[in-house]
Amino acid sequence: MRTIKQIDIRSFITTSTLPALYSHAYDATQILYDPELKAYFIGCYADVNDVLRSPSFTTTPLGQRAQPVMGERVLAQMDGFEHHSKRKGVLSGLTGHLFREKYSTMITEITESILKRFLPAGEIDLISEFGKEYGVKVTLRVLGLPTERHEEVATWHHGIANFITSLDLTDTERKFSLDCSKRLIQYLTPLIEHKIQHPDESLISAIYGSTPPEQKMTTAELVALVLNILLAATEPADKTLAYLFKHLLEQPELFQRVVNDRSLLTSAINETLRMSSPVQLIPRQAEQGATLPGMKFSSGDLVFCMVGAANRDPSAYHAASEFRIDRRVESHSKHEKISPHLAFGAGPHVCVGAAFSMMQIKLTANLILDHMKDLRLAPDCSFHEDGFYTRGFSTLRLQFSPSTLTLTPSKHPTDAYA
Ligand code: 2IO
């Protein structure tokens, strides 16, 4: 039997480092419980992997955490045929050769149009000057929506994301989030209605068109799915990019290897997702009979999977706290099994945008490397990180040799795993 160890998760996040919190979770003789939040926190790789794949742990918590700001259920709340067919609809719009071509042109355009403004200065904040605008614009364009009002959309997105990811929402914050949600839904609804009436080449039309006439989504359902994609694609994008460059630039030799051999970017991004998971928590509800080895849950228990912790569990990874892009190669040569990182989740609700996001981050990283020569961390660069549900730098200042924009020098592969 495991003992229950009471812990104040929030005090831990503000007064200590995440690895210090993680280390409590790796003790497989106990299980962490936060009495204030009335939630279990599990961080062992094997446990997290089990919970995410087990039908005894459901996505019910999203009914309170997401639905109020989404207006309707998100993809992760669905199951059975409905889940299968909507997932397929989203996936079909995000993958395939033609879509990759279309999206890569658009991602290149957006990336270069923002980078262009900073190239002559030789300095950029990858979060505040690049990432925020980049994330929102790419997602809007993927959905087939206009980008003119990207600043307002970013504000609304921020309010909604705060509702979904907060562990202690104040009344004022709750009001602000609900207001952001109302405004974003008001803005999106006519645009989405137009796509229902006049289908085009967009992801929204692909999703709406993917279900047979007798099972058409209501406008509110389609709006919620669009909001779901907007949130899930925007929130982790700038965070992942910033972590990637921080990890690479901290090891100049490794950075040079990647500059010279861009095929290494895929492992570098995967190692970034493992070491610094932009989504740290995934909530589940225990149902009747839900167990983990040595632990019986009661039905209705709230369980947070600490995917960021699991991804650094020393029983799943050698030298778990080292950034090593050669893990896969090394373990293959030793005939060892490699634990896939859980940054995209696992099981039936594993991230539907995983392949697309890999393509997106890889392409953008390639463009940054093309345009910014002699890239380095600014000498006074702060590595302050914010958030525990989703986590990222509040700022990341980079320096490079000043230049002006020359057109995309080389065409980069758009295959997610190329
Ligand atoms: C949007 C935390 C940004 C998802 C969520 C309500 C559902 C789901 C996730 C990720 C990332 C978000 N949950 N994506 O954890 O779609």
mmCIF file of N, CA, C and O and ligand atoms in Angstrom, residues 62 66 70 74 76 164-165 228 231-232 235-236 279 281-282 389-390, ligand 1:
data_model
loop_
_atom_site.group_PDB
_atom_site.id
_atom_site.type_symbol
_atom_site.label_atom_id
_atom_site.label_comp_id
_atom_site.label_asym_id
_atom_site.label_seq_id
_atom_site.Cartn_x
_atom_site.Cartn_y
_atom_site.Cartn_z
ATOM 1 N N LEU A 62 -12.744 18.318 -17.321
ATOM 2 C CA LEU A 62 -12.810 19.378 -18.340
ATOM 3 C C LEU A 62 -14.195 20.017 -18.413
ATOM 4 O O LEU A 62 -14.343 21.131 -18.912
ATOM 5 N N ALA A 66 -12.931 23.530 -18.721
ATOM 6 C CA ALA A 66 -12.907 24.057 -20.088
ATOM 7 C C ALA A 66 -14.277 24.488 -20.610
ATOM 8 O O ALA A 66 -14.420 25.551 -21.204
ATOM 9 N N MET A 70 -15.579 27.466 -23.234
ATOM 10 C CA MET A 70 -15.625 26.982 -24.615
ATOM 11 C C MET A 70 -17.057 27.021 -25.166
ATOM 12 O O MET A 70 -17.261 26.917 -26.359
ATOM 13 N N VAL A 74 -15.225 20.125 -25.392
ATOM 14 C CA VAL A 74 -14.030 20.046 -26.234
ATOM 15 C C VAL A 74 -13.825 18.586 -26.652
ATOM 16 O O VAL A 74 -14.443 17.674 -26.103
ATOM 17 N N ALA A 76 -11.532 16.456 -26.121
ATOM 18 C CA ALA A 76 -11.084 15.510 -25.089
ATOM 19 C C ALA A 76 -12.217 15.043 -24.181
ATOM 20 O O ALA A 76 -12.070 14.055 -23.466
ATOM 21 N N ILE A 164 -8.676 27.899 -17.952
ATOM 22 C CA ILE A 164 -8.457 26.459 -18.114
ATOM 23 C C ILE A 164 -7.285 25.963 -17.259
ATOM 24 O O ILE A 164 -7.309 24.867 -16.721
ATOM 25 N N THR A 165 -6.252 26.815 -17.116
ATOM 26 C CA THR A 165 -5.008 26.329 -16.532
ATOM 27 C C THR A 165 -4.745 26.827 -15.110
ATOM 28 O O THR A 165 -3.699 26.515 -14.539
ATOM 29 N N ASN A 228 -11.210 25.217 -29.098
ATOM 30 C CA ASN A 228 -10.356 24.144 -28.594
ATOM 31 C C ASN A 228 -9.036 24.113 -29.381
ATOM 32 O O ASN A 228 -7.943 24.116 -28.799
ATOM 33 N N LEU A 231 -6.891 27.335 -28.752
ATOM 34 C CA LEU A 231 -6.198 27.272 -27.461
ATOM 35 C C LEU A 231 -5.046 26.280 -27.496
ATOM 36 O O LEU A 231 -3.921 26.594 -27.118
ATOM 37 N N ALA A 232 -5.351 25.063 -27.938
ATOM 38 C CA ALA A 232 -4.375 23.975 -27.862
ATOM 39 C C ALA A 232 -3.197 24.216 -28.789
ATOM 40 O O ALA A 232 -2.082 23.787 -28.491
ATOM 41 N N GLU A 235 -1.313 28.103 -27.267
ATOM 42 C CA GLU A 235 -0.734 28.169 -25.923
ATOM 43 C C GLU A 235 0.669 27.536 -25.821
ATOM 44 O O GLU A 235 1.573 28.149 -25.257
ATOM 45 N N PRO A 236 0.912 26.341 -26.370
ATOM 46 C CA PRO A 236 2.245 25.754 -26.188
ATOM 47 C C PRO A 236 3.284 26.167 -27.237
ATOM 48 O O PRO A 236 4.463 25.863 -27.061
ATOM 49 N N VAL A 279 3.033 21.851 -21.552
ATOM 50 C CA VAL A 279 1.841 21.480 -20.778
ATOM 51 C C VAL A 279 2.318 20.524 -19.690
ATOM 52 O O VAL A 279 2.803 19.441 -19.982
ATOM 53 N N LEU A 281 0.463 19.641 -16.757
ATOM 54 C CA LEU A 281 -0.574 18.887 -16.049
ATOM 55 C C LEU A 281 -1.680 18.413 -16.987
ATOM 56 O O LEU A 281 -2.060 19.135 -17.916
ATOM 57 N N ILE A 282 -2.195 17.224 -16.743
ATOM 58 C CA ILE A 282 -3.382 16.732 -17.446
ATOM 59 C C ILE A 282 -4.343 16.198 -16.376
ATOM 60 O O ILE A 282 -3.992 15.282 -15.625
ATOM 61 N N TYR A 389 0.434 24.752 -14.906
ATOM 62 C CA TYR A 389 -0.393 23.910 -15.785
ATOM 63 C C TYR A 389 0.219 23.961 -17.181
ATOM 64 O O TYR A 389 0.662 22.948 -17.714
ATOM 65 N N THR A 390 0.264 25.164 -17.746
ATOM 66 C CA THR A 390 1.156 25.371 -18.876
ATOM 67 C C THR A 390 2.284 26.252 -18.359
ATOM 68 O O THR A 390 2.067 27.129 -17.537
HETATM 69 C C1 2IO B 1 -7.909 22.995 -24.544
HETATM 70 C C2 2IO B 1 -3.870 23.036 -21.988
HETATM 71 C C3 2IO B 1 -3.726 24.455 -23.932
HETATM 72 C C4 2IO B 1 -6.233 20.290 -25.383
HETATM 73 C C5 2IO B 1 -8.038 22.003 -23.422
HETATM 74 C C6 2IO B 1 -9.272 22.343 -22.649
HETATM 75 C C7 2IO B 1 -8.124 20.544 -23.834
HETATM 76 C C8 2IO B 1 -6.825 19.850 -24.133
HETATM 77 C C9 2IO B 1 -4.605 20.124 -23.116
HETATM 78 C C10 2IO B 1 -4.014 20.649 -24.348
HETATM 79 C C11 2IO B 1 -3.334 22.006 -24.192
HETATM 80 C C12 2IO B 1 -4.097 23.093 -23.462
HETATM 81 N N1 2IO B 1 -5.908 19.867 -23.048
HETATM 82 N N2 2IO B 1 -4.934 20.642 -25.426
HETATM 83 O O1 2IO B 1 -3.912 19.923 -22.146
HETATM 84 O O2 2IO B 1 -6.897 20.308 -26.383
#
